[in-house]
Amino acid sequence: MVITWRIGVKCMFMGEFQHNIDAKGRLIVPAKLRDDLGDKFVVTKGMDGCLFGYPMDEWTRFAEKTKELPLSRAQARQFTRHFFASASESELDKQGRINVPQSLREYAGLEKNCVIVGVDTRIEIWDATRWDEINQVAEESFDEIAENMTEFGF
């Protein structure tokens, strides 16, 4: 089940949904995510081998934050390049699908079975096998992960 909530002007995506990507790279975006993503949104390389999808207003907020990174630091430049060089503006077609560019499909290993996950202000698009693997590791160490969240004031 996929649910989105609107909090002020921000939306919160959550849940998990499975879909297949076709040979042309078209992927159905779950209906419950479409309204908050909007007609146009950005898909880019994410972390851990998935893709991130941002509504345009969230992408703009993210872009503004990257301007605060020091250009003189190599890691800051690499971080910014990772997201911006691969970013692609996406539009939903009449069937609620997006066309995922070949370079992004290769990066995330998207061939057929995909999982779309709502994660706060973004969606993530995963190859189903990779999602199962990373989710299994997280579940096995979740108690330790949760304990370490105190370092972030959680």
Short mmCIF file of C-alpha atoms in Angstrom, two decimals:
data_model
loop_
_atom_site.label_atom_id
_atom_site.label_comp_id
_atom_site.label_asym_id
_atom_site.label_seq_id
_atom_site.Cartn_x
_atom_site.Cartn_y
_atom_site.Cartn_z
CA MET A 1 0.00 0.00 0.00
CA VAL A 2 1.33 3.43 -0.91
CA ILE A 3 0.20 6.52 0.97
CA THR A 4 1.11 10.17 0.68
CA TRP A 5 0.32 12.94 3.13
CA ARG A 6 0.61 16.63 2.53
CA ILE A 7 2.20 18.53 5.41
CA GLY A 8 2.06 22.25 4.75
CA VAL A 9 3.53 22.61 1.28
CA LYS A 10 5.67 19.49 1.62
CA CYS A 11 4.41 16.00 0.95
CA MET A 12 5.41 12.83 2.69
CA PHE A 13 5.67 9.69 0.63
CA MET A 14 5.55 6.29 2.29
CA GLY A 15 4.81 2.71 1.41
CA GLU A 16 5.98 0.19 -1.15
CA PHE A 17 4.58 -0.71 -4.56
CA GLN A 18 5.70 -3.25 -7.16
CA HIS A 19 5.57 -2.72 -10.92
CA ASN A 20 7.33 -3.94 -14.03
CA ILE A 21 9.39 -1.72 -16.28
CA ASP A 22 8.85 -2.50 -19.96
CA ALA A 23 11.47 -2.93 -22.69
CA LYS A 24 11.11 0.75 -23.66
CA GLY A 25 11.93 1.86 -20.10
CA ARG A 26 8.39 2.85 -19.15
CA LEU A 27 7.40 2.40 -15.52
CA ILE A 28 3.96 2.95 -14.01
CA VAL A 29 4.01 5.37 -11.09
CA PRO A 30 1.47 4.28 -8.47
CA ALA A 31 -1.71 6.37 -8.65
CA LYS A 32 -1.44 7.38 -5.00
CA LEU A 33 1.97 8.95 -5.65
CA ARG A 34 1.10 10.79 -8.86
CA ASP A 35 -0.76 13.75 -7.38
CA ASP A 36 2.02 14.71 -5.00
CA LEU A 37 4.76 14.11 -7.56
CA GLY A 38 2.98 16.37 -10.01
CA ASP A 39 2.93 16.25 -13.79
CA LYS A 40 6.66 16.98 -13.97
CA PHE A 41 9.24 15.77 -11.51
CA VAL A 42 12.93 14.89 -11.41
CA VAL A 43 14.43 11.40 -11.45
CA THR A 44 18.13 11.01 -10.77
CA LYS A 45 20.74 8.59 -9.46
CA GLY A 46 20.13 7.92 -5.80
CA MET A 47 22.24 6.15 -3.25
CA ASP A 48 22.65 2.43 -2.59
CA GLY A 49 21.98 1.69 -6.27
CA CYS A 50 18.45 3.06 -6.60
CA LEU A 51 16.90 6.08 -8.29
CA PHE A 52 15.46 9.08 -6.45
CA GLY A 53 12.35 10.87 -7.66
CA TYR A 54 11.57 14.37 -6.39
CA PRO A 55 8.57 16.64 -6.92
CA MET A 56 9.81 19.85 -8.56
CA ASP A 57 9.44 21.90 -5.35
CA GLU A 58 11.52 19.35 -3.39
CA TRP A 59 14.12 19.21 -6.16
CA THR A 60 14.38 23.00 -6.01
CA ARG A 61 14.87 22.87 -2.21
CA PHE A 62 17.55 20.20 -2.66
CA ALA A 63 19.29 22.28 -5.34
CA GLU A 64 19.31 25.33 -3.08
CA LYS A 65 20.93 23.30 -0.28
CA THR A 66 23.71 22.09 -2.60
CA LYS A 67 24.63 25.72 -3.28
CA GLU A 68 25.76 25.89 0.36
CA LEU A 69 28.38 23.18 -0.23
CA PRO A 70 31.96 24.47 -0.59
CA LEU A 71 33.02 24.26 -4.22
CA SER A 72 36.62 23.96 -3.02
CA ARG A 73 35.93 20.51 -1.49
CA ALA A 74 36.27 17.52 -3.85
CA GLN A 75 33.61 15.49 -2.03
CA ALA A 76 31.13 18.35 -2.30
CA ARG A 77 31.74 18.56 -6.05
CA GLN A 78 31.39 14.80 -6.44
CA PHE A 79 28.20 14.74 -4.38
CA THR A 80 26.62 17.49 -6.47
CA ARG A 81 27.70 15.89 -9.76
CA HIS A 82 26.25 12.54 -8.72
CA PHE A 83 22.75 13.99 -8.49
CA PHE A 84 22.74 16.73 -11.14
CA ALA A 85 24.63 15.11 -14.03
CA SER A 86 22.15 12.24 -14.20
CA ALA A 87 19.00 14.22 -13.38
CA SER A 88 16.16 13.92 -15.84
CA GLU A 89 12.89 15.82 -15.85
CA SER A 90 10.09 13.27 -16.12
CA GLU A 91 6.50 13.61 -17.20
CA LEU A 92 3.67 11.18 -16.68
CA ASP A 93 1.97 9.92 -19.81
CA LYS A 94 -1.78 9.27 -20.00
CA GLN A 95 -1.31 5.80 -18.49
CA GLY A 96 0.60 7.18 -15.48
CA ARG A 97 3.99 5.99 -16.71
CA ILE A 98 7.37 7.65 -16.85
CA ASN A 99 10.14 6.88 -19.29
CA VAL A 100 13.28 6.07 -17.31
CA PRO A 101 16.39 6.98 -19.37
CA GLN A 102 18.68 4.10 -20.32
CA SER A 103 21.60 5.46 -18.26
CA LEU A 104 19.45 5.54 -15.12
CA ARG A 105 18.05 2.05 -15.80
CA GLU A 106 21.61 0.75 -16.10
CA TYR A 107 22.73 2.51 -12.91
CA ALA A 108 19.86 1.00 -10.88
CA GLY A 109 19.88 -2.36 -12.68
CA LEU A 110 16.24 -1.97 -13.72
CA GLU A 111 15.32 -4.73 -16.13
CA LYS A 112 11.84 -5.96 -15.25
CA ASN A 113 10.60 -6.21 -11.65
CA CYS A 114 10.79 -2.88 -9.82
CA VAL A 115 9.80 -1.58 -6.43
CA ILE A 116 8.78 2.03 -5.87
CA VAL A 117 9.19 3.11 -2.26
CA GLY A 118 7.91 6.29 -0.65
CA VAL A 119 10.61 7.79 1.57
CA ASP A 120 9.54 11.07 3.17
CA THR A 121 9.96 13.80 0.52
CA ARG A 122 11.06 11.54 -2.35
CA ILE A 123 10.33 8.24 -3.98
CA GLU A 124 12.94 5.59 -4.62
CA ILE A 125 12.90 3.24 -7.60
CA TRP A 126 14.62 -0.10 -7.04
CA ASP A 127 15.30 -3.28 -8.92
CA ALA A 128 13.15 -5.76 -6.95
CA THR A 129 16.03 -8.17 -6.23
CA ARG A 130 18.31 -5.37 -5.04
CA TRP A 131 15.47 -3.98 -2.87
CA ASP A 132 14.94 -7.39 -1.25
CA GLU A 133 18.66 -7.70 -0.53
CA ILE A 134 19.10 -4.24 0.99
CA ASN A 135 15.85 -4.53 2.92
CA GLN A 136 16.94 -7.88 4.38
CA VAL A 137 20.26 -6.42 5.58
CA ALA A 138 18.46 -3.44 7.13
CA GLU A 139 15.96 -5.69 8.91
CA GLU A 140 18.73 -7.87 10.34
CA SER A 141 20.54 -4.87 11.83
CA PHE A 142 17.59 -2.57 12.50
CA ASP A 143 17.96 -2.56 16.30
CA GLU A 144 21.59 -1.43 16.00
CA ILE A 145 20.66 1.14 13.36
CA ALA A 146 17.88 2.50 15.60
CA GLU A 147 20.26 2.81 18.56
CA ASN A 148 22.68 4.85 16.44
CA MET A 149 19.98 7.33 15.45
CA THR A 150 20.50 9.09 18.77
CA GLU A 151 23.66 10.55 17.20
CA PHE A 152 21.32 12.52 14.92
CA GLY A 153 19.08 13.68 17.74
CA PHE A 154 16.34 11.14 17.02
#
